[in-house]
Short mmCIF file of C-alpha atoms in Angstrom, two decimals:
data_model
loop_
_atom_site.label_atom_id
_atom_site.label_comp_id
_atom_site.label_asym_id
_atom_site.label_seq_id
_atom_site.Cartn_x
_atom_site.Cartn_y
_atom_site.Cartn_z
CA MET A 243 47.44 86.32 -23.47
CA ASP A 244 46.70 86.91 -19.65
CA LYS A 245 46.28 83.80 -18.17
CA ASN A 246 44.28 84.50 -15.97
CA LEU A 247 41.87 85.47 -19.26
CA LYS A 248 42.42 81.28 -20.11
CA TYR A 249 41.94 79.99 -16.64
CA THR A 250 38.10 82.18 -16.65
CA PHE A 251 37.51 80.28 -20.34
CA VAL A 252 38.35 76.83 -18.63
CA ARG A 253 36.57 77.96 -15.54
CA THR A 254 33.25 79.36 -18.01
CA LEU A 255 33.05 76.25 -21.09
CA PRO A 256 30.16 74.19 -19.36
CA ILE A 257 28.83 78.70 -19.32
CA LEU A 258 29.38 79.05 -22.99
CA VAL A 259 27.97 75.99 -24.14
CA GLY A 260 24.82 76.65 -21.81
CA PHE A 261 23.83 80.15 -23.03
CA ILE A 262 24.72 79.94 -25.86
CA PHE A 263 21.86 77.05 -26.20
CA ILE A 264 20.24 79.13 -23.63
CA GLY A 265 20.50 82.77 -25.57
CA ALA A 266 19.75 80.90 -28.71
CA ALA A 267 16.74 79.37 -27.80
CA PHE A 268 15.80 82.44 -26.38
CA GLY A 269 16.17 84.52 -29.67
CA LEU A 270 14.46 82.22 -31.89
CA LEU A 271 11.07 82.57 -29.32
CA ALA A 272 12.02 86.45 -29.87
CA ASN A 273 11.94 85.32 -33.55
CA GLU A 274 8.94 83.93 -33.20
CA MET A 275 6.49 86.50 -31.80
CA GLY A 276 8.16 89.03 -34.26
CA PHE A 277 11.12 90.81 -31.51
CA GLY A 278 14.43 91.42 -34.61
CA LEU A 279 17.84 91.42 -34.53
CA ALA A 280 18.25 94.74 -32.74
CA GLN A 281 15.38 94.11 -29.06
CA THR A 282 16.66 91.22 -28.79
CA VAL A 283 20.23 91.75 -28.51
CA PHE A 284 18.79 94.93 -26.72
CA MET A 285 16.83 92.52 -23.96
CA SER A 286 19.82 91.09 -23.57
CA ALA A 287 22.39 92.99 -22.77
CA VAL A 288 19.88 95.47 -21.06
CA ILE A 289 18.31 92.87 -18.56
CA TYR A 290 20.60 90.03 -19.25
CA ALA A 291 18.66 87.81 -16.91
CA GLY A 292 17.77 84.49 -18.34
CA SER A 293 14.37 83.36 -16.55
CA LEU A 294 13.50 86.68 -16.54
CA GLN A 295 13.93 87.85 -20.22
CA PHE A 296 11.85 84.30 -20.88
CA ALA A 297 9.36 85.23 -18.42
CA LEU A 298 8.66 88.90 -20.17
CA LEU A 299 8.29 87.83 -23.61
CA PRO A 300 3.94 87.12 -23.72
CA ILE A 301 4.43 89.89 -21.53
CA ILE A 302 6.32 92.30 -23.54
CA GLY A 303 4.99 90.98 -26.10
CA GLY A 304 1.23 91.59 -25.72
CA ALA A 305 1.32 95.73 -24.73
CA GLY A 306 2.05 93.78 -20.94
CA SER A 307 1.62 97.04 -18.21
CA PHE A 308 4.80 98.74 -16.56
CA ALA A 309 3.17 97.56 -13.45
CA THR A 310 2.55 93.26 -14.78
CA ILE A 311 6.06 93.90 -16.02
CA ILE A 312 7.54 95.60 -11.63
CA LEU A 313 5.91 92.80 -10.47
CA ILE A 314 7.34 89.53 -12.45
CA SER A 315 10.78 91.50 -12.68
CA LEU A 316 11.65 91.57 -8.94
CA SER A 317 10.46 88.27 -8.52
CA VAL A 318 11.84 86.32 -10.47
CA SER A 319 15.57 88.43 -10.22
CA SER A 320 14.27 88.23 -5.95
CA ARG A 321 16.89 85.87 -5.35
CA GLN A 322 19.84 87.70 -6.34
CA MET A 323 19.38 90.02 -3.55
CA PHE A 324 21.27 87.04 -1.67
CA TYR A 325 23.95 87.57 -3.77
CA GLY A 326 26.48 90.36 -3.43
CA LEU A 327 26.48 89.86 -0.03
CA SER A 328 29.87 87.56 0.41
CA PHE A 329 32.04 90.62 -2.33
CA ILE A 330 31.00 93.17 0.13
CA GLU A 331 34.63 93.67 0.95
CA ARG A 332 36.01 91.92 -1.95
CA PHE A 333 34.11 94.92 -4.32
CA ARG A 334 35.22 97.69 -2.27
CA LYS A 335 39.13 96.82 -2.89
CA MET A 336 37.78 96.23 -7.10
CA GLY A 337 37.03 100.01 -7.78
CA ARG A 338 35.07 100.64 -11.19
CA ARG A 339 35.47 96.97 -12.20
CA ALA A 340 32.51 96.11 -9.64
CA LEU A 341 30.74 97.44 -10.93
CA PHE A 342 30.56 95.65 -14.01
CA ILE A 343 30.27 92.02 -11.86
CA ILE A 344 27.29 93.71 -10.21
CA TYR A 345 25.47 94.40 -13.27
CA THR A 346 26.17 91.78 -14.40
CA LEU A 347 25.81 89.34 -11.43
CA CYS A 348 23.45 86.50 -12.80
CA ASP A 349 23.27 82.46 -10.89
CA GLU A 350 25.75 81.71 -13.25
CA THR A 351 28.81 84.34 -12.52
CA TYR A 352 27.93 83.86 -9.01
CA SER A 353 28.18 79.99 -8.59
CA VAL A 354 31.81 81.65 -10.75
CA LEU A 355 32.46 83.82 -7.85
CA CYS A 356 31.41 81.49 -5.02
CA SER A 357 34.59 78.15 -6.60
CA ASP A 358 38.29 79.04 -6.19
CA PRO A 359 40.61 80.17 -8.62
CA PRO A 360 43.87 78.03 -9.94
CA ALA A 361 46.02 79.00 -7.28
CA ASP A 362 48.61 81.12 -9.09
CA ALA A 363 45.74 82.96 -10.96
CA ASP A 364 44.96 86.74 -10.01
CA ARG A 365 41.78 86.52 -8.22
CA ASP A 366 40.32 90.35 -9.12
CA LYS A 367 40.69 89.81 -13.27
CA PHE A 368 40.46 86.54 -12.57
CA ASP A 369 36.44 87.37 -11.54
CA PHE A 370 35.69 90.63 -14.05
CA TYR A 371 36.27 88.31 -16.81
CA ALA A 372 33.72 85.20 -15.93
CA ALA A 373 32.32 88.75 -15.65
CA VAL A 374 32.43 89.95 -19.28
CA LEU A 375 32.34 86.68 -20.82
CA ASN A 376 29.34 85.64 -20.17
CA TYR A 377 28.23 88.59 -20.65
CA ILE A 378 28.92 88.28 -24.05
CA TYR A 379 28.54 84.47 -24.16
CA TRP A 380 24.79 85.74 -23.46
CA ILE A 381 24.36 87.97 -26.17
CA ALA A 382 25.87 86.21 -29.09
CA GLY A 383 23.45 83.60 -28.66
CA GLY A 384 20.53 85.23 -28.19
CA ALA A 385 21.75 87.28 -30.97
CA ILE A 386 22.99 83.88 -33.72
CA GLY A 387 18.55 82.16 -32.90
CA ASN A 388 16.53 85.07 -33.45
CA LEU A 389 19.00 85.30 -36.28
CA PHE A 390 20.41 81.15 -37.02
CA GLY A 391 17.35 79.36 -34.90
CA GLN A 392 15.17 78.22 -37.73
CA LEU A 393 17.83 77.01 -39.87
CA ILE A 394 18.55 74.66 -36.46
CA THR A 395 18.28 71.31 -37.57
CA ILE A 396 20.58 68.60 -34.44
CA ASP A 397 18.37 67.86 -32.25
CA THR A 398 20.41 69.49 -29.65
CA THR A 399 17.64 68.74 -26.24
CA GLY A 400 19.04 68.57 -22.82
CA VAL A 401 22.21 70.87 -23.68
CA ASP A 402 21.03 72.91 -21.05
CA PHE A 403 22.01 70.48 -17.82
CA ALA A 404 25.68 71.68 -18.86
CA MET A 405 24.80 74.45 -16.02
CA THR A 406 23.39 71.88 -14.33
CA ALA A 407 25.85 69.71 -13.93
CA LEU A 408 28.78 73.47 -13.17
CA PHE A 409 26.00 73.88 -10.31
CA ILE A 410 26.63 70.25 -9.13
CA VAL A 411 30.89 70.26 -9.68
CA ILE A 412 30.87 73.17 -7.56
CA CYS A 413 28.82 71.87 -4.84
CA THR A 414 30.58 68.83 -4.85
CA GLU A 415 34.44 71.00 -4.35
CA GLN A 416 32.84 73.17 -1.58
CA TRP A 417 31.67 70.06 0.65
CA MET A 418 35.86 68.86 0.15
CA SER A 419 35.73 71.96 3.07
CA LYS A 420 34.74 70.06 6.16
CA ALA A 421 33.40 74.05 6.50
CA ASN A 422 31.46 74.24 3.98
CA ARG A 423 28.92 70.76 4.62
CA LEU A 424 26.63 71.87 7.29
CA PRO A 425 26.10 75.35 5.06
CA ALA A 426 25.73 73.06 1.80
CA VAL A 427 22.79 69.98 4.53
CA VAL A 428 20.91 73.44 5.22
CA GLY A 429 20.26 74.64 1.47
CA GLY A 430 19.46 70.94 0.63
CA VAL A 431 16.99 70.56 3.08
CA CYS A 432 15.46 74.38 2.93
CA ALA A 433 14.87 73.70 -0.95
CA CYS A 434 13.71 70.35 -0.43
CA LEU A 435 11.35 70.89 1.87
CA CYS A 436 10.35 74.79 0.26
CA LEU A 437 10.26 72.93 -3.32
CA ALA A 438 7.71 70.26 -1.19
CA VAL A 439 4.74 73.16 0.41
CA PHE A 440 5.54 75.57 -2.03
CA GLY A 441 5.88 74.32 -4.97
CA ARG A 442 8.05 74.85 -8.85
CA SER A 443 7.81 77.87 -9.85
CA SER A 444 7.32 79.28 -6.18
CA PHE A 445 9.70 78.35 -4.21
CA ILE A 446 12.93 79.67 -4.45
CA LEU A 447 12.70 82.50 -2.51
CA PRO A 448 10.66 81.00 0.28
CA ALA A 449 13.48 78.55 0.20
CA MET A 450 16.57 81.66 -0.35
CA ILE A 451 14.94 83.44 3.02
CA LEU A 452 14.18 80.18 5.97
CA SER A 453 17.90 78.57 4.47
CA MET A 454 19.74 81.93 5.82
CA ALA A 455 16.79 82.47 8.77
CA VAL A 456 18.54 78.25 9.95
CA LEU A 457 21.97 79.98 8.87
CA LEU A 458 21.51 82.87 11.71
CA THR A 459 19.94 81.10 13.99
CA ILE A 460 22.41 77.54 14.28
CA LYS A 461 25.60 80.11 14.00
CA ASN A 462 27.80 78.87 16.83
CA LYS A 463 27.42 75.04 15.44
CA VAL A 464 28.47 76.43 11.56
CA LYS A 465 31.71 78.47 13.30
CA GLU A 466 31.61 75.63 14.81
CA ALA A 467 32.94 73.05 12.20
CA GLY A 468 33.81 76.27 10.22
CA THR A 469 37.07 75.51 13.37
CA ASP A 470 37.39 72.07 13.30
CA GLU A 471 39.71 71.78 10.21
CA MET B 298 1.95 104.58 -25.19
CA ASN B 299 1.33 104.47 -28.61
CA ASN B 300 4.32 104.76 -30.64
CA PRO B 301 5.58 100.54 -29.21
CA THR B 302 9.34 101.75 -30.17
CA ILE B 303 8.92 103.46 -27.43
CA TYR B 304 7.32 100.51 -24.95
CA PHE B 305 9.63 97.95 -26.12
CA VAL B 306 12.84 100.11 -24.15
CA CYS B 307 10.64 101.77 -21.75
CA ALA B 308 9.36 98.41 -20.39
CA VAL B 309 12.62 96.74 -21.75
CA LEU B 310 14.33 99.53 -19.36
CA ALA B 311 11.86 98.51 -15.80
CA ALA B 312 12.21 94.82 -16.37
CA ALA B 313 16.74 95.99 -16.33
CA ALA B 314 16.25 98.64 -13.05
CA CYS B 315 13.99 95.33 -10.80
CA ASN B 316 16.54 93.24 -11.64
CA LEU B 317 20.12 95.16 -11.63
CA PHE B 318 17.89 96.43 -7.99
CA THR B 319 17.56 93.25 -6.22
CA ARG B 320 21.46 92.34 -8.21
CA ALA B 321 22.43 95.87 -6.20
CA PHE B 322 20.91 95.60 -3.47
CA PRO B 323 23.37 93.91 -0.45
CA PHE B 324 25.98 96.88 -1.80
CA ILE B 325 23.01 99.31 -1.41
CA MET B 326 22.32 98.96 1.95
CA PHE B 327 26.34 98.54 3.61
CA SER B 328 27.31 101.34 1.10
CA LYS B 329 27.53 103.39 4.23
CA SER B 330 29.47 101.03 7.25
CA GLU B 331 32.54 101.66 7.19
CA LYS B 332 32.73 98.03 8.42
CA LEU B 333 30.03 95.20 7.61
CA PRO B 334 27.92 94.07 10.86
CA ASP B 335 28.69 90.61 12.02
CA PHE B 336 26.01 88.81 10.79
CA ALA B 337 26.59 90.28 7.32
CA LEU B 338 29.92 89.29 7.43
CA TYR B 339 28.70 85.49 8.67
CA LEU B 340 26.16 85.44 6.26
CA GLY B 341 28.96 86.81 3.11
CA ARG B 342 30.95 83.58 4.56
CA TYR B 343 28.68 80.57 4.61
CA LEU B 344 25.65 82.25 2.50
CA PRO B 345 27.52 80.54 -1.20
CA PRO B 346 27.80 76.82 -0.74
CA CYS B 347 24.17 77.26 0.82
CA VAL B 348 23.09 79.18 -1.95
CA MET B 349 24.72 76.63 -4.82
CA ALA B 350 22.54 74.31 -3.15
CA VAL B 351 19.93 75.06 -3.60
CA LEU B 352 20.67 76.32 -7.13
CA VAL B 353 20.85 72.20 -7.56
CA VAL B 354 17.69 72.25 -6.28
CA TYR B 355 16.31 75.17 -8.48
CA CYS B 356 17.52 73.15 -11.45
CA LEU B 357 16.14 69.86 -10.71
CA LYS B 358 12.92 71.07 -10.05
CA GLY B 359 11.21 69.87 -12.52
CA ILE B 360 11.61 66.37 -11.24
CA SER B 361 8.33 64.38 -10.86
CA PHE B 362 8.06 60.20 -9.68
CA SER B 363 5.07 59.29 -11.88
CA SER B 364 7.22 58.24 -14.82
CA ALA B 365 10.44 56.01 -15.16
CA SER B 366 11.38 59.61 -17.67
CA GLY B 367 10.20 61.74 -15.29
CA PHE B 368 13.43 61.45 -12.70
CA ILE B 369 16.05 58.67 -14.45
CA PRO B 370 17.44 60.90 -16.62
CA LEU B 371 17.98 64.49 -14.01
CA LEU B 372 19.46 61.65 -11.31
CA ALA B 373 21.65 59.56 -13.33
CA SER B 374 23.11 62.24 -15.02
CA SER B 375 22.71 64.45 -11.85
CA LEU B 376 24.92 61.07 -10.18
CA ALA B 377 27.16 61.19 -12.78
CA VAL B 378 28.70 63.88 -12.34
CA LEU B 379 29.69 63.38 -9.13
CA LEU B 380 30.95 60.54 -9.81
CA LEU B 381 32.79 61.78 -12.62
CA HIS B 382 34.25 64.48 -11.04
CA LEU B 383 35.07 62.72 -7.52
CA TRP B 384 36.88 59.80 -9.34
CA LYS B 385 38.62 62.59 -12.65
CA ARG B 386 37.97 66.13 -10.90
CA ASN B 387 38.76 67.51 -13.33
CA ASN B 388 35.70 70.12 -14.77
CA LEU B 389 34.72 69.31 -18.29
CA ILE B 390 35.55 66.06 -17.79
CA SER B 391 32.52 65.56 -14.99
CA ILE B 392 30.70 68.80 -16.36
CA ALA B 393 30.96 67.00 -20.74
CA GLY B 394 30.55 63.27 -18.78
CA GLY B 395 27.08 63.68 -17.42
CA THR B 396 25.70 65.71 -19.62
CA LEU B 397 26.17 64.15 -22.69
CA LEU B 398 24.97 60.94 -20.98
CA TYR B 399 21.68 63.49 -20.64
CA MET B 400 21.54 63.99 -24.22
CA VAL B 401 21.08 59.93 -24.44
CA LEU B 402 18.81 59.26 -22.51
CA VAL B 403 15.95 62.10 -22.78
CA GLN B 404 16.73 61.55 -26.84
CA VAL B 405 16.75 58.34 -26.97
CA VAL B 406 16.67 56.22 -23.71
CA PHE B 407 12.92 57.66 -22.65
CA SER B 408 11.84 60.04 -26.08
#
Protein backbone atom coordinates (compact mmCIF):
# COMPACT_ATOMS: atom_id res chain seq x y z
CA MET A 1 0.00 0.00 0.00
CA ASP A 2 1.13 3.55 -0.72
CA LYS A 3 2.76 4.75 2.49
CA ASN A 4 1.16 8.16 2.01
CA LEU A 5 -2.27 6.58 2.13
CA LYS A 6 -1.29 4.84 5.37
CA TYR A 7 -0.07 8.12 6.87
CA THR A 8 -3.30 9.85 5.86
CA PHE A 9 -5.45 7.05 7.20
CA VAL A 10 -3.77 7.27 10.62
CA ARG A 11 -4.01 11.08 10.62
CA THR A 12 -7.71 10.99 9.70
CA LEU A 13 -8.72 8.25 12.18
CA PRO A 14 -10.41 10.74 14.55
CA ILE A 15 -12.25 12.14 11.53
CA LEU A 16 -13.32 8.61 10.58
CA VAL A 17 -14.83 8.16 14.05
CA GLY A 18 -16.42 11.62 14.05
CA PHE A 19 -17.78 11.46 10.51
CA ILE A 20 -19.22 7.97 10.87
CA PHE A 21 -21.14 8.96 14.01
CA ILE A 22 -22.15 12.48 13.02
CA GLY A 23 -22.90 11.25 9.50
CA ALA A 24 -25.01 8.46 10.99
CA ALA A 25 -26.88 11.01 13.12
CA PHE A 26 -27.58 12.94 9.92
CA GLY A 27 -28.69 9.80 8.10
CA LEU A 28 -31.01 8.82 10.94
CA LEU A 29 -32.56 12.28 11.13
CA ALA A 30 -33.00 12.30 7.34
CA ASN A 31 -34.69 8.90 7.59
CA GLU A 32 -37.06 10.18 10.28
CA MET A 33 -37.95 13.12 8.05
CA GLY A 34 -38.82 10.82 5.19
CA PHE A 35 -35.63 10.90 3.09
CA GLY A 36 -34.53 7.52 1.74
CA LEU A 37 -31.05 6.12 1.23
CA ALA A 38 -30.59 7.52 -2.28
CA GLN A 39 -31.61 11.01 -1.16
CA THR A 40 -29.36 10.90 1.91
CA VAL A 41 -26.33 9.77 -0.09
CA PHE A 42 -27.10 12.36 -2.77
CA MET A 43 -27.16 15.16 -0.16
CA SER A 44 -23.94 14.01 1.50
CA ALA A 45 -22.08 13.47 -1.76
CA VAL A 46 -23.22 16.63 -3.54
CA ILE A 47 -23.37 19.16 -0.69
CA TYR A 48 -20.76 17.58 1.62
CA ALA A 49 -21.03 20.04 4.50
CA GLY A 50 -22.04 18.73 7.91
CA SER A 51 -23.69 21.59 9.72
CA LEU A 52 -25.25 22.88 6.50
CA GLN A 53 -26.88 19.52 5.77
CA PHE A 54 -28.41 19.42 9.26
CA ALA A 55 -29.73 22.96 8.80
CA LEU A 56 -31.19 22.13 5.39
CA LEU A 57 -33.12 18.98 6.39
CA PRO A 58 -36.17 20.74 7.84
CA ILE A 59 -36.09 23.36 5.08
CA ILE A 60 -35.94 20.94 2.15
CA GLY A 61 -38.26 18.54 4.00
CA GLY A 62 -40.80 21.34 4.29
CA ALA A 63 -40.37 22.37 0.63
CA GLY A 64 -38.82 25.70 1.61
CA SER A 65 -38.15 28.42 -0.93
CA PHE A 66 -34.92 28.62 -2.91
CA ALA A 67 -34.22 32.05 -1.43
CA THR A 68 -34.18 30.49 2.05
CA ILE A 69 -31.96 27.62 0.90
CA ILE A 70 -29.46 29.99 -0.74
CA LEU A 71 -29.35 32.36 2.26
CA ILE A 72 -28.87 29.55 4.77
CA SER A 73 -26.21 27.88 2.61
CA LEU A 74 -24.20 31.06 2.14
CA SER A 75 -24.35 32.07 5.79
CA VAL A 76 -23.58 28.64 7.27
CA SER A 77 -20.72 28.08 4.81
CA SER A 78 -19.28 31.59 4.77
CA ARG A 79 -16.38 30.77 7.11
CA GLN A 80 -14.94 28.54 4.39
CA MET A 81 -14.18 31.58 2.23
CA PHE A 82 -10.99 32.02 4.25
CA TYR A 83 -9.70 28.47 3.96
CA GLY A 84 -8.35 28.40 0.41
CA LEU A 85 -6.11 31.42 0.83
CA SER A 86 -3.32 29.30 2.33
CA PHE A 87 -3.26 26.77 -0.50
CA ILE A 88 -3.40 28.85 -3.68
CA GLU A 89 0.26 28.41 -4.57
CA ARG A 90 0.34 24.78 -3.41
CA PHE A 91 -2.73 23.82 -5.44
CA ARG A 92 -1.55 25.53 -8.63
CA LYS A 93 1.12 22.91 -9.07
CA MET A 94 -1.20 20.06 -8.24
CA GLY A 95 -3.42 19.94 -11.29
CA ARG A 96 -6.78 18.25 -11.29
CA ARG A 97 -6.55 16.68 -7.85
CA ALA A 98 -6.66 20.20 -6.40
CA LEU A 99 -10.15 20.68 -7.86
CA PHE A 100 -11.44 17.77 -5.78
CA ILE A 101 -9.79 19.15 -2.63
CA ILE A 102 -11.38 22.55 -3.24
CA TYR A 103 -14.79 20.93 -3.76
CA THR A 104 -14.47 19.04 -0.47
CA LEU A 105 -12.62 21.65 1.62
CA CYS A 106 -14.56 21.27 4.90
CA ASP A 107 -13.31 22.21 8.41
CA GLU A 108 -11.83 18.77 9.01
CA THR A 109 -9.98 18.50 5.69
CA TYR A 110 -8.74 22.07 6.19
CA SER A 111 -7.38 21.07 9.60
CA VAL A 112 -5.42 18.16 8.05
CA LEU A 113 -4.07 20.46 5.33
CA CYS A 114 -2.93 22.89 8.04
CA SER A 115 -1.00 20.23 9.97
CA ASP A 116 2.40 18.94 8.87
CA PRO A 117 2.50 15.47 7.29
CA PRO A 118 5.20 13.00 8.39
CA ALA A 119 8.67 14.06 7.19
CA ASP A 120 8.97 11.50 4.39
CA ALA A 121 5.43 11.90 3.06
CA ASP A 122 4.53 13.31 -0.36
CA ARG A 123 2.56 16.38 0.66
CA ASP A 124 0.33 16.49 -2.46
CA LYS A 125 -0.65 12.85 -2.14
CA PHE A 126 -1.15 13.16 1.61
CA ASP A 127 -3.50 16.13 1.14
CA PHE A 128 -5.44 14.52 -1.69
CA TYR A 129 -5.93 11.26 0.19
CA ALA A 130 -7.15 13.21 3.22
CA ALA A 131 -9.82 14.88 1.07
CA VAL A 132 -10.87 11.56 -0.48
CA LEU A 133 -10.94 9.56 2.78
CA ASN A 134 -12.93 12.23 4.63
CA TYR A 135 -15.41 12.34 1.75
CA ILE A 136 -15.87 8.56 1.90
CA TYR A 137 -16.25 8.56 5.71
CA TRP A 138 -18.98 11.18 5.58
CA ILE A 139 -21.04 9.51 2.85
CA ALA A 140 -20.65 6.10 4.52
CA GLY A 141 -21.77 7.55 7.87
CA GLY A 142 -24.90 9.03 6.30
CA ALA A 143 -25.76 5.77 4.55
CA ILE A 144 -25.21 3.69 7.71
CA GLY A 145 -27.37 6.03 9.78
CA ASN A 146 -30.11 6.06 7.19
CA LEU A 147 -30.23 2.25 6.91
CA PHE A 148 -29.42 1.08 10.42
CA GLY A 149 -29.77 4.15 12.63
CA GLN A 150 -32.77 2.80 14.48
CA LEU A 151 -30.93 -0.41 15.35
CA ILE A 152 -28.06 1.26 17.21
CA THR A 153 -28.74 0.84 20.90
CA ILE A 154 -25.35 1.60 22.49
CA ASP A 155 -25.09 5.12 23.81
CA THR A 156 -22.63 7.02 21.66
CA THR A 157 -23.32 10.43 23.17
CA GLY A 158 -20.16 12.50 23.24
CA VAL A 159 -18.22 10.61 20.59
CA ASP A 160 -18.31 13.72 18.39
CA PHE A 161 -15.84 15.26 20.84
CA ALA A 162 -13.17 13.46 18.73
CA MET A 163 -13.36 16.36 16.27
CA THR A 164 -12.88 18.98 18.97
CA ALA A 165 -9.94 16.94 20.28
CA LEU A 166 -8.41 16.83 16.80
CA PHE A 167 -8.62 20.61 16.49
CA ILE A 168 -7.04 21.05 19.94
CA VAL A 169 -4.18 18.70 18.97
CA ILE A 170 -3.53 20.64 15.77
CA CYS A 171 -3.57 23.94 17.69
CA THR A 172 -1.10 22.50 20.20
CA GLU A 173 1.19 21.33 17.39
CA GLN A 174 1.05 24.75 15.75
CA TRP A 175 1.81 26.40 19.09
CA MET A 176 5.17 24.56 19.20
CA SER A 177 6.34 26.88 16.43
CA LYS A 178 6.83 30.36 17.90
CA ALA A 179 5.75 32.10 14.70
CA ASN A 180 2.22 30.70 15.06
CA ARG A 181 1.60 31.88 18.61
CA LEU A 182 0.54 35.47 18.04
CA PRO A 183 -1.91 34.54 15.23
CA ALA A 184 -3.37 31.78 17.44
CA VAL A 185 -3.89 34.22 20.32
CA VAL A 186 -5.53 36.68 17.92
CA GLY A 187 -7.92 33.97 16.69
CA GLY A 188 -8.79 32.74 20.18
CA VAL A 189 -9.38 36.20 21.64
CA CYS A 190 -11.40 37.47 18.65
CA ALA A 191 -13.54 34.32 18.65
CA CYS A 192 -14.31 34.61 22.39
CA LEU A 193 -15.10 38.29 21.99
CA CYS A 194 -17.45 37.69 19.06
CA LEU A 195 -19.07 34.76 20.89
CA ALA A 196 -19.86 37.10 23.79
CA VAL A 197 -21.19 39.83 21.50
CA PHE A 198 -23.04 37.92 18.74
CA GLY A 199 -24.01 34.72 20.54
CA ARG A 200 -23.51 31.07 19.65
CA SER A 201 -25.43 30.87 16.42
CA SER A 202 -23.93 33.80 14.54
CA PHE A 203 -20.44 34.56 15.85
CA ILE A 204 -18.28 32.53 13.48
CA LEU A 205 -18.27 34.89 10.47
CA PRO A 206 -17.68 38.06 12.56
CA ALA A 207 -14.91 36.15 14.37
CA MET A 208 -13.20 35.27 11.07
CA ILE A 209 -13.46 38.82 9.74
CA LEU A 210 -12.31 40.42 12.99
CA SER A 211 -9.32 38.12 13.42
CA MET A 212 -8.29 38.66 9.80
CA ALA A 213 -8.54 42.43 10.27
CA VAL A 214 -6.48 42.27 13.47
CA LEU A 215 -3.90 40.03 11.78
CA LEU A 216 -3.53 42.54 8.95
CA THR A 217 -3.28 45.46 11.39
CA ILE A 218 -0.46 43.90 13.40
CA LYS A 219 1.30 42.51 10.33
CA ASN A 220 4.73 43.84 11.33
CA LYS A 221 4.55 42.41 14.85
CA VAL A 222 3.48 38.99 13.54
CA LYS A 223 6.25 38.93 10.94
CA GLU A 224 8.81 40.03 13.52
CA ALA A 225 7.79 37.23 15.88
CA GLY A 226 8.00 34.86 12.91
CA THR A 227 11.62 35.69 12.10
CA ASP A 228 12.89 35.21 15.66
CA GLU A 229 13.32 31.50 15.14
CA MET B 1 -42.46 23.24 -8.75
CA ASN B 2 -44.85 20.34 -8.60
CA ASN B 3 -42.59 17.35 -8.96
CA PRO B 4 -41.02 16.63 -5.55
CA THR B 5 -38.02 14.83 -7.08
CA ILE B 6 -37.16 17.79 -9.28
CA TYR B 7 -37.58 20.13 -6.31
CA PHE B 8 -35.31 17.95 -4.16
CA VAL B 9 -32.54 17.70 -6.76
CA CYS B 10 -32.66 21.43 -7.52
CA ALA B 11 -32.68 22.33 -3.82
CA VAL B 12 -29.63 20.17 -3.14
CA LEU B 13 -27.83 21.54 -6.21
CA ALA B 14 -28.57 25.12 -5.14
CA ALA B 15 -27.19 24.49 -1.64
CA ALA B 16 -24.15 22.70 -3.09
CA ALA B 17 -23.45 25.57 -5.49
CA CYS B 18 -23.49 28.12 -2.64
CA ASN B 19 -21.29 25.91 -0.51
CA LEU B 20 -18.85 25.35 -3.37
CA PHE B 21 -18.77 29.08 -4.04
CA THR B 22 -17.50 29.76 -0.51
CA ARG B 23 -14.84 27.03 -0.82
CA ALA B 24 -13.66 28.19 -4.24
CA PHE B 25 -13.87 31.92 -3.47
CA PRO B 26 -10.14 32.64 -2.89
CA PHE B 27 -9.16 30.57 -5.92
CA ILE B 28 -11.62 32.48 -8.10
CA MET B 29 -10.42 35.81 -6.72
CA PHE B 30 -6.77 35.16 -7.42
CA SER B 31 -7.10 32.97 -10.49
CA LYS B 32 -5.86 35.74 -12.78
CA SER B 33 -2.97 37.07 -10.73
CA GLU B 34 0.37 35.63 -11.69
CA LYS B 35 1.88 36.44 -8.32
CA LEU B 36 -0.24 36.75 -5.19
CA PRO B 37 -0.42 40.20 -3.60
CA ASP B 38 1.56 40.64 -0.38
CA PHE B 39 -1.43 40.67 1.94
CA ALA B 40 -2.71 37.39 0.50
CA LEU B 41 0.68 35.71 0.93
CA TYR B 42 0.84 37.02 4.48
CA LEU B 43 -2.66 35.83 5.34
CA GLY B 44 -2.01 32.51 3.64
CA ARG B 45 0.96 31.97 5.92
CA TYR B 46 -0.50 33.17 9.24
CA LEU B 47 -4.24 32.54 8.90
CA PRO B 48 -4.16 28.76 9.62
CA PRO B 49 -3.05 28.97 13.30
CA CYS B 50 -5.50 31.85 13.74
CA VAL B 51 -8.41 29.97 12.12
CA MET B 52 -7.68 26.76 14.05
CA ALA B 53 -7.97 28.74 17.30
CA VAL B 54 -11.31 30.15 16.07
CA LEU B 55 -12.47 26.60 15.24
CA VAL B 56 -11.60 25.38 18.73
CA VAL B 57 -13.75 28.16 20.22
CA TYR B 58 -16.44 27.18 17.69
CA CYS B 59 -16.36 23.59 18.99
CA LEU B 60 -16.54 24.78 22.60
CA LYS B 61 -19.29 27.35 22.02
CA GLY B 62 -21.80 25.16 23.88
CA ILE B 63 -20.10 25.88 27.21
CA SER B 64 -22.40 27.49 29.76
CA PHE B 65 -21.45 28.46 33.28
CA SER B 66 -24.96 28.26 34.72
CA SER B 67 -24.44 24.68 35.91
CA ALA B 68 -21.50 22.32 36.49
CA SER B 69 -22.59 20.02 33.67
CA GLY B 70 -22.53 23.00 31.31
CA PHE B 71 -18.78 23.47 31.39
CA ILE B 72 -16.92 20.74 33.31
CA PRO B 73 -17.14 17.96 30.67
CA LEU B 74 -15.98 20.16 27.78
CA LEU B 75 -13.30 22.04 29.71
CA ALA B 76 -11.92 19.01 31.57
CA SER B 77 -11.76 16.88 28.41
CA SER B 78 -10.13 19.69 26.42
CA LEU B 79 -7.55 20.13 29.15
CA ALA B 80 -6.97 16.35 29.14
CA VAL B 81 -6.31 16.44 25.37
CA LEU B 82 -3.86 19.29 25.82
CA LEU B 83 -1.96 17.64 28.71
CA LEU B 84 -1.90 14.21 27.06
CA HIS B 85 -0.53 15.81 23.93
CA LEU B 86 2.16 17.80 25.73
CA TRP B 87 3.13 14.61 27.54
CA LYS B 88 3.07 11.92 24.81
CA ARG B 89 2.79 13.99 21.64
CA ASN B 90 0.85 11.20 20.00
CA ASN B 91 -2.28 12.38 18.14
CA LEU B 92 -4.29 9.22 18.65
CA ILE B 93 -3.56 8.90 22.38
CA SER B 94 -4.52 12.55 22.98
CA ILE B 95 -7.70 12.34 20.91
CA ALA B 96 -8.87 8.91 22.15
CA GLY B 97 -8.08 9.77 25.78
CA GLY B 98 -9.93 13.09 25.68
CA THR B 99 -12.92 11.61 23.84
CA LEU B 100 -13.27 8.69 26.25
CA LEU B 101 -13.10 11.05 29.22
CA TYR B 102 -15.75 13.26 27.61
CA MET B 103 -18.07 10.31 26.95
CA VAL B 104 -17.74 9.10 30.55
CA LEU B 105 -18.36 12.61 31.87
CA VAL B 106 -21.53 13.25 29.84
CA GLN B 107 -22.93 9.72 30.00
CA VAL B 108 -22.10 8.71 33.57
CA VAL B 109 -20.93 11.55 35.78
CA PHE B 110 -23.22 14.34 34.58
CA SER B 111 -26.04 12.28 33.11
